[in-house]
Amino acid sequence: MLGRYGIHGNIYDFNLPGTKFPNGFHLEDLTPGQDVSNLFRRTKDTPSCVTLTSAAAKFDNCLAPGGCYNNFTVNRDTLLREFNIRPSEGRKAGYDWGQMAMPELVNYMVIDGNVLNLDRYFAMYKNPIPDDELDTVLRNVRNAPRPEGGRDATKVFFRRESLKESASCLVEKFGAGYIDKATPGCFASDLFMFVSLTVVLGIVMSRFAMAIIFDWFLSAKLAKPPSKSKVQTLASAASSATTIPNNKDPSGKNLNGNNNPLARAPSGPSNASIQDLHTCLLVTCYSEGESSLRTTIESLAATEYPDNKKLLFIICDGIITGSGNDRSTPEICSSLMELDPAFDSDPTPQSYIAVAAGSKQHNRAKVYAGYFRWKNRRVPTVLVVKCGNEEEHEKPKAGNRGKRDSQLILMNFFSRVTYNDRMTPLDYELFRKIQHLMQVTPDKFEIVLMVDADTKVYPSSLRLLMNCMNNDPLIMGLCGETKIANKRQSWVTAIQVFEYYISHHLGKGFESVFGGVTCLPGCFCMYRLKARKGDDWVPIITKPEIVQEYSQNIVETLHQKNLLLLGEDRFLTTLMLRNFPNRKMMFMPQAICKTVVPDEFNVLLSQRRRWINSTIHNLLELVLVRNLCGTFCFSMQFVILMELIGTVVLPVAMILTVVLIVNLSVMQITNLAQAAPLILLVFVLTMPAILILLTTRKLIYIAWMFVYLLALPVWNFVLPLYAYWHFDDFSWGETRKVAGEAKGEAHGNADGMFDSSRVPLKRWDDYEKARVRQVKRIERAERQRVQGTSPFLRAQTGTPTSMYTDGDSKSEVVTGEFLGPQQYHYDYNGRQAMNPPLAGNPPRPMMMGPPGSGGPPPGSNGGPQRQMSQMSHHQRPMTNNWGPGPGPQQQHMQHMQQHQQPPIPMHGLGSPVGPLSPPGTPGMGPMPPSPLSHQHQQGQPPIPQGGMRRIRSENPMSP
């Protein structure tokens, strides 16, 4: 406003070239924006003042003390012509109520929004004028004891009829400007700002309050052991899936082929009860060292949960040797196991369809079965080693397909078991070995705990998570608190301690109140494989829609790549919430694990680049889910939207915070309005300290909070800005280093074309029938050799090799060098010759019955029984004794072959029977032959009765 002044309510510019100033007009004596109307003559008799007789109506400012310039009457034309003073277009002289309270404007007052300058009037008439009503009113308004906004005479003038005409006259005589009023645009801007401030503060306060409520009341309730009524409900649910029963025939022989299939006493805690669900503990490995792997597996083995109800499921993502390791990850993992003698120590690689492009979709994996020993405990363990297809053997990182592919091995397997869908050879291998280790069929498993290979789980964590699952059947996913194991290793690890704490106790604690945790961390989370609903099962993480979308091979758009290549753990949570919006994703603060975080800044940059970019894209997905808890501003959908906006504007928010702090440091705060931003900033920054005191009550976290605040520019500016700049970078960067890895090399790179015929897809009963036929051929050949009727012996005497038929197949029986141990090592792919098992692999002990139970007589050197005892487990028939005759399962198979019928199929979800189910048990277990449906007799796949009906696609990628 320098050089601009008000004249009769308009702003004029006195700084234009050629401007002349009236006599006595000195810029240095005036305040910019000041009203200088009294320096010029006003119109003596205005139309509104002609009929009035008061002194104010007849006032002439040029006669007052100070006078005016040569009785110069001011208007636009004369100012421009005489002094070259131009008006500022569109500018009016404005005042606010705060200015009206200033001492230098003591003679100013307001009438109907018009500001009047009465300096000359009160200078000329210092004393009241008798019998002048208008003069009396003006003096009363001026002397009113209301400093701010108190000189508004609008009501006084418009309440009296005698003064209404005087109002217009005073405006024409003494008008100096106008009271500023908010324009529609300003009003809308202010409204938006106040509404936004209210909403943001409301969300911040709600998150804070809800997090405390969850920690004090809800989490403790979920962590309690389930009540007796819930235990009874779970008992009925548990009876649906079947343990292999210890059935005996009237003669006392065990029909299962062993005397006590559950003879392996649980080596875990002895307080196991019926609510202990069968749980799969998935450990995904890549390039970790022996110390990390041993720590993780030992912590899982040490969890307070019965060993016969948990299965360690370890997956090595390729033949990988981590940087600094002297052995590959599969070698380290296998060395930690005690291999089951019933299986080969070097198993045959089995094919499956991987998550990759081109020929890499065909991958193979070896399945090791055994136990992990920890102290006096013996935990069943399955180790899956992805070793690659035949073309990858000489390439680095053979078999590597990524963590998502490792998760999908488990998800696909249990999905196919649940639905009795077509299996890959790897699925069937897993089925048989899990059944052998656990003495239950795999459909009994209901829960999966996913853990990274650098995570240490606390002993009570698994039990606490299982209590949550048992207490609330609507919970489909859980996570515990992840703490940092190497918090004092470097400044990079130190700044992450409080960030981990606040993201769990504030963020996930608030979301748990509504059952909508938006991200279950992949290093420590639990999901339901399926959930009981009445007399039926509902697939959860094994739902085909979830498995199919999570296993996308074609990832082309930027959005898809950020979802599937950078943040697969968060995307899995997103899929669960999108498919089951009415179920719950929860956080359990009492269940704790520790993990190793990046200790170098470049590794932290790579990790947070992936996390921030995947967070944005996953929040975009969740914003579109309309069935989440709540409505409008009071809904999880709205909270997710605000979280998305907050994540995107983090760098700008950090800059504005710095500007605010600088401005507040140089500004003198005189009122509450000026102090409000500072109060809000201090509140937001100190609120976590209050949360710490009210939840964990560990004062050390307040110290970690100050470390975090010092690194706030790193968290809110450097890391987001780096992530946005590398929005199209989908590599893992410095997060995992592998010895000999080339830069830019990725497991998803296309290489050749995928031949789906290389991965056969068959149902369980087809695999089982082929396996039994193979075993029968071996038995028959062995009997012929013992009886001296071997075709090999006849070949030595010139007798031609005999041919025999087995059901609908025709086979040539050979022995000698052609019938070695390799015949017992079954290839489920049905293509290649198998390598023999390692020498010295002892037979399975529990398959040997005691003397008198059908086993070989004492002192016998073998014969067919001994030959069978030396076979690997997956080549043995299901016999009830060790004599030459077939057992009940084989008799059932022969009966169906004679009638050209396949064996009883394995039904999954909602099916009344399974391949091993006893009569009347809706699950699995041994059962006698039963008639098949007409539909099945016609060669059509059976439809599960009383459960889900699913149309299976012939697409080999169909789950």
PDB file of N, CA and C in Angstrom, residues 515-567:
ATOM      1  N   GLY A 515     -11.988 -53.510  13.175  1.00  0.00           N
ATOM      2  CA  GLY A 515     -11.705 -54.773  12.498  1.00  0.00           C
ATOM      3  C   GLY A 515     -11.192 -54.612  11.092  1.00  0.00           C
ATOM      4  N   GLY A 516     -10.475 -53.516  10.828  1.00  0.00           N
ATOM      5  CA  GLY A 516     -10.008 -53.266   9.466  1.00  0.00           C
ATOM      6  C   GLY A 516      -8.557 -52.865   9.380  1.00  0.00           C
ATOM      7  N   VAL A 517      -7.653 -53.658   9.947  1.00  0.00           N
ATOM      8  CA  VAL A 517      -6.222 -53.379   9.814  1.00  0.00           C
ATOM      9  C   VAL A 517      -5.854 -53.473   8.338  1.00  0.00           C
ATOM     10  N   THR A 518      -5.300 -52.404   7.795  1.00  0.00           N
ATOM     11  CA  THR A 518      -5.077 -52.324   6.348  1.00  0.00           C
ATOM     12  C   THR A 518      -3.791 -52.989   5.895  1.00  0.00           C
ATOM     13  N   CYS A 519      -2.928 -53.353   6.828  1.00  0.00           N
ATOM     14  CA  CYS A 519      -1.689 -54.033   6.423  1.00  0.00           C
ATOM     15  C   CYS A 519      -1.237 -54.978   7.523  1.00  0.00           C
ATOM     16  N   LEU A 520      -1.260 -56.274   7.228  1.00  0.00           N
ATOM     17  CA  LEU A 520      -0.669 -57.256   8.127  1.00  0.00           C
ATOM     18  C   LEU A 520       0.770 -57.497   7.661  1.00  0.00           C
ATOM     19  N   PRO A 521       1.760 -57.138   8.469  1.00  0.00           N
ATOM     20  CA  PRO A 521       3.159 -57.257   8.012  1.00  0.00           C
ATOM     21  C   PRO A 521       3.522 -58.699   7.705  1.00  0.00           C
ATOM     22  N   GLY A 522       4.191 -58.900   6.593  1.00  0.00           N
ATOM     23  CA  GLY A 522       4.522 -60.252   6.171  1.00  0.00           C
ATOM     24  C   GLY A 522       5.505 -60.957   7.072  1.00  0.00           C
ATOM     25  N   CYS A 523       6.229 -60.199   7.907  1.00  0.00           N
ATOM     26  CA  CYS A 523       7.209 -60.850   8.781  1.00  0.00           C
ATOM     27  C   CYS A 523       6.552 -61.584   9.935  1.00  0.00           C
ATOM     28  N   PHE A 524       5.269 -61.264  10.250  1.00  0.00           N
ATOM     29  CA  PHE A 524       4.621 -61.913  11.385  1.00  0.00           C
ATOM     30  C   PHE A 524       3.112 -61.673  11.287  1.00  0.00           C
ATOM     31  N   CYS A 525       2.404 -62.605  10.662  1.00  0.00           N
ATOM     32  CA  CYS A 525       0.948 -62.466  10.522  1.00  0.00           C
ATOM     33  C   CYS A 525       0.321 -63.855  10.448  1.00  0.00           C
ATOM     34  N   MET A 526      -0.968 -63.904  10.721  1.00  0.00           N
ATOM     35  CA  MET A 526      -1.703 -65.169  10.743  1.00  0.00           C
ATOM     36  C   MET A 526      -2.989 -65.012   9.954  1.00  0.00           C
ATOM     37  N   TYR A 527      -3.346 -66.035   9.165  1.00  0.00           N
ATOM     38  CA  TYR A 527      -4.574 -66.044   8.378  1.00  0.00           C
ATOM     39  C   TYR A 527      -5.323 -67.354   8.614  1.00  0.00           C
ATOM     40  N   ARG A 528      -6.621 -67.287   8.407  1.00  0.00           N
ATOM     41  CA  ARG A 528      -7.418 -68.518   8.367  1.00  0.00           C
ATOM     42  C   ARG A 528      -7.337 -69.127   6.972  1.00  0.00           C
ATOM     43  N   LEU A 529      -7.087 -70.426   6.910  1.00  0.00           N
ATOM     44  CA  LEU A 529      -7.203 -71.127   5.638  1.00  0.00           C
ATOM     45  C   LEU A 529      -8.671 -71.304   5.277  1.00  0.00           C
ATOM     46  N   LYS A 530      -9.458 -71.629   6.266  1.00  0.00           N
ATOM     47  CA  LYS A 530     -10.897 -71.783   6.077  1.00  0.00           C
ATOM     48  C   LYS A 530     -11.558 -71.554   7.430  1.00  0.00           C
ATOM     49  N   ALA A 531     -12.850 -71.255   7.407  1.00  0.00           N
ATOM     50  CA  ALA A 531     -13.581 -70.963   8.637  1.00  0.00           C
ATOM     51  C   ALA A 531     -14.840 -71.806   8.697  1.00  0.00           C
ATOM     52  N   ARG A 532     -15.175 -72.221   9.892  1.00  0.00           N
ATOM     53  CA  ARG A 532     -16.386 -73.006  10.110  1.00  0.00           C
ATOM     54  C   ARG A 532     -17.605 -72.098  10.050  1.00  0.00           C
ATOM     55  N   LYS A 533     -18.604 -72.497   9.289  1.00  0.00           N
ATOM     56  CA  LYS A 533     -19.873 -71.766   9.219  1.00  0.00           C
ATOM     57  C   LYS A 533     -20.987 -72.793   9.258  1.00  0.00           C
ATOM     58  N   GLY A 534     -21.560 -72.987  10.449  1.00  0.00           N
ATOM     59  CA  GLY A 534     -22.570 -74.019  10.611  1.00  0.00           C
ATOM     60  C   GLY A 534     -21.950 -75.388  10.429  1.00  0.00           C
ATOM     61  N   ASP A 535     -22.526 -76.180   9.535  1.00  0.00           N
ATOM     62  CA  ASP A 535     -22.007 -77.510   9.232  1.00  0.00           C
ATOM     63  C   ASP A 535     -21.121 -77.512   8.000  1.00  0.00           C
ATOM     64  N   ASP A 536     -20.725 -76.353   7.559  1.00  0.00           N
ATOM     65  CA  ASP A 536     -19.946 -76.256   6.327  1.00  0.00           C
ATOM     66  C   ASP A 536     -18.693 -75.448   6.588  1.00  0.00           C
ATOM     67  N   TRP A 537     -17.820 -75.414   5.575  1.00  0.00           N
ATOM     68  CA  TRP A 537     -16.583 -74.637   5.654  1.00  0.00           C
ATOM     69  C   TRP A 537     -16.654 -73.484   4.660  1.00  0.00           C
ATOM     70  N   VAL A 538     -16.084 -72.362   5.041  1.00  0.00           N
ATOM     71  CA  VAL A 538     -15.956 -71.208   4.146  1.00  0.00           C
ATOM     72  C   VAL A 538     -14.469 -70.975   3.905  1.00  0.00           C
ATOM     73  N   PRO A 539     -14.010 -71.058   2.656  1.00  0.00           N
ATOM     74  CA  PRO A 539     -12.584 -70.804   2.403  1.00  0.00           C
ATOM     75  C   PRO A 539     -12.270 -69.332   2.630  1.00  0.00           C
ATOM     76  N   ILE A 540     -11.154 -69.047   3.248  1.00  0.00           N
ATOM     77  CA  ILE A 540     -10.761 -67.655   3.500  1.00  0.00           C
ATOM     78  C   ILE A 540      -9.573 -67.310   2.597  1.00  0.00           C
ATOM     79  N   ILE A 541      -8.366 -67.578   3.069  1.00  0.00           N
ATOM     80  CA  ILE A 541      -7.214 -67.262   2.224  1.00  0.00           C
ATOM     81  C   ILE A 541      -7.093 -68.255   1.071  1.00  0.00           C
ATOM     82  N   THR A 542      -7.787 -69.385   1.177  1.00  0.00           N
ATOM     83  CA  THR A 542      -7.787 -70.368   0.086  1.00  0.00           C
ATOM     84  C   THR A 542      -8.929 -70.133  -0.900  1.00  0.00           C
ATOM     85  N   LYS A 543      -9.670 -69.051  -0.745  1.00  0.00           N
ATOM     86  CA  LYS A 543     -10.747 -68.749  -1.684  1.00  0.00           C
ATOM     87  C   LYS A 543     -10.172 -68.612  -3.089  1.00  0.00           C
ATOM     88  N   PRO A 544     -10.756 -69.277  -4.081  1.00  0.00           N
ATOM     89  CA  PRO A 544     -10.168 -69.249  -5.431  1.00  0.00           C
ATOM     90  C   PRO A 544      -9.989 -67.849  -5.992  1.00  0.00           C
ATOM     91  N   GLU A 545     -10.930 -66.929  -5.707  1.00  0.00           N
ATOM     92  CA  GLU A 545     -10.802 -65.581  -6.229  1.00  0.00           C
ATOM     93  C   GLU A 545      -9.558 -64.889  -5.676  1.00  0.00           C
ATOM     94  N   ILE A 546      -9.264 -65.122  -4.405  1.00  0.00           N
ATOM     95  CA  ILE A 546      -8.074 -64.514  -3.801  1.00  0.00           C
ATOM     96  C   ILE A 546      -6.817 -65.144  -4.377  1.00  0.00           C
ATOM     97  N   VAL A 547      -6.796 -66.471  -4.453  1.00  0.00           N
ATOM     98  CA  VAL A 547      -5.614 -67.158  -4.974  1.00  0.00           C
ATOM     99  C   VAL A 547      -5.357 -66.773  -6.420  1.00  0.00           C
ATOM    100  N   GLN A 548      -6.411 -66.679  -7.214  1.00  0.00           N
ATOM    101  CA  GLN A 548      -6.240 -66.385  -8.639  1.00  0.00           C
ATOM    102  C   GLN A 548      -5.723 -64.974  -8.846  1.00  0.00           C
ATOM    103  N   GLU A 549      -6.288 -64.001  -8.120  1.00  0.00           N
ATOM    104  CA  GLU A 549      -5.825 -62.624  -8.310  1.00  0.00           C
ATOM    105  C   GLU A 549      -4.434 -62.419  -7.744  1.00  0.00           C
ATOM    106  N   TYR A 550      -4.119 -63.124  -6.678  1.00  0.00           N
ATOM    107  CA  TYR A 550      -2.792 -62.982  -6.075  1.00  0.00           C
ATOM    108  C   TYR A 550      -1.710 -63.644  -6.912  1.00  0.00           C
ATOM    109  N   SER A 551      -2.105 -64.551  -7.793  1.00  0.00           N
ATOM    110  CA  SER A 551      -1.129 -65.290  -8.597  1.00  0.00           C
ATOM    111  C   SER A 551      -1.048 -64.774 -10.027  1.00  0.00           C
ATOM    112  N   GLN A 552      -1.336 -63.512 -10.236  1.00  0.00           N
ATOM    113  CA  GLN A 552      -1.271 -62.949 -11.594  1.00  0.00           C
ATOM    114  C   GLN A 552       0.147 -63.053 -12.146  1.00  0.00           C
ATOM    115  N   ASN A 553       0.250 -63.555 -13.356  1.00  0.00           N
ATOM    116  CA  ASN A 553       1.545 -63.623 -14.034  1.00  0.00           C
ATOM    117  C   ASN A 553       1.793 -62.409 -14.917  1.00  0.00           C
ATOM    118  N   ILE A 554       0.740 -61.912 -15.538  1.00  0.00           N
ATOM    119  CA  ILE A 554       0.866 -60.785 -16.454  1.00  0.00           C
ATOM    120  C   ILE A 554       0.666 -59.500 -15.658  1.00  0.00           C
ATOM    121  N   VAL A 555       1.747 -58.793 -15.428  1.00  0.00           N
ATOM    122  CA  VAL A 555       1.725 -57.545 -14.663  1.00  0.00           C
ATOM    123  C   VAL A 555       2.318 -56.465 -15.548  1.00  0.00           C
ATOM    124  N   GLU A 556       1.467 -55.606 -16.089  1.00  0.00           N
ATOM    125  CA  GLU A 556       1.924 -54.641 -17.087  1.00  0.00           C
ATOM    126  C   GLU A 556       1.822 -53.192 -16.626  1.00  0.00           C
ATOM    127  N   THR A 557       0.746 -52.820 -15.971  1.00  0.00           N
ATOM    128  CA  THR A 557       0.541 -51.416 -15.627  1.00  0.00           C
ATOM    129  C   THR A 557       1.373 -51.039 -14.407  1.00  0.00           C
ATOM    130  N   LEU A 558       1.587 -49.735 -14.263  1.00  0.00           N
ATOM    131  CA  LEU A 558       2.332 -49.222 -13.108  1.00  0.00           C
ATOM    132  C   LEU A 558       1.623 -49.585 -11.808  1.00  0.00           C
ATOM    133  N   HIS A 559       0.305 -49.507 -11.821  1.00  0.00           N
ATOM    134  CA  HIS A 559      -0.480 -49.822 -10.625  1.00  0.00           C
ATOM    135  C   HIS A 559      -0.315 -51.293 -10.236  1.00  0.00           C
ATOM    136  N   GLN A 560      -0.424 -52.200 -11.195  1.00  0.00           N
ATOM    137  CA  GLN A 560      -0.286 -53.624 -10.906  1.00  0.00           C
ATOM    138  C   GLN A 560       1.116 -53.963 -10.416  1.00  0.00           C
ATOM    139  N   LYS A 561       2.124 -53.345 -10.998  1.00  0.00           N
ATOM    140  CA  LYS A 561       3.499 -53.649 -10.587  1.00  0.00           C
ATOM    141  C   LYS A 561       3.760 -53.193  -9.159  1.00  0.00           C
ATOM    142  N   ASN A 562       3.218 -52.043  -8.794  1.00  0.00           N
ATOM    143  CA  ASN A 562       3.396 -51.581  -7.420  1.00  0.00           C
ATOM    144  C   ASN A 562       2.661 -52.479  -6.438  1.00  0.00           C
ATOM    145  N   LEU A 563       1.534 -53.042  -6.863  1.00  0.00           N
ATOM    146  CA  LEU A 563       0.771 -53.921  -5.979  1.00  0.00           C
ATOM    147  C   LEU A 563       1.448 -55.269  -5.804  1.00  0.00           C
ATOM    148  N   LEU A 564       1.878 -55.885  -6.898  1.00  0.00           N
ATOM    149  CA  LEU A 564       2.297 -57.282  -6.888  1.00  0.00           C
ATOM    150  C   LEU A 564       3.799 -57.486  -6.770  1.00  0.00           C
ATOM    151  N   LEU A 565       4.588 -56.508  -7.184  1.00  0.00           N
ATOM    152  CA  LEU A 565       6.035 -56.696  -7.179  1.00  0.00           C
ATOM    153  C   LEU A 565       6.716 -56.046  -5.984  1.00  0.00           C
ATOM    154  N   LEU A 566       6.085 -55.033  -5.380  1.00  0.00           N
ATOM    155  CA  LEU A 566       6.740 -54.299  -4.294  1.00  0.00           C
ATOM    156  C   LEU A 566       6.131 -54.592  -2.930  1.00  0.00           C
ATOM    157  N   GLY A 567       4.812 -54.711  -2.865  1.00  0.00           N
ATOM    158  CA  GLY A 567       4.172 -54.872  -1.560  1.00  0.00           C
ATOM    159  C   GLY A 567       3.196 -56.023  -1.542  1.00  0.00           C
TER     160      GLY A 567
END
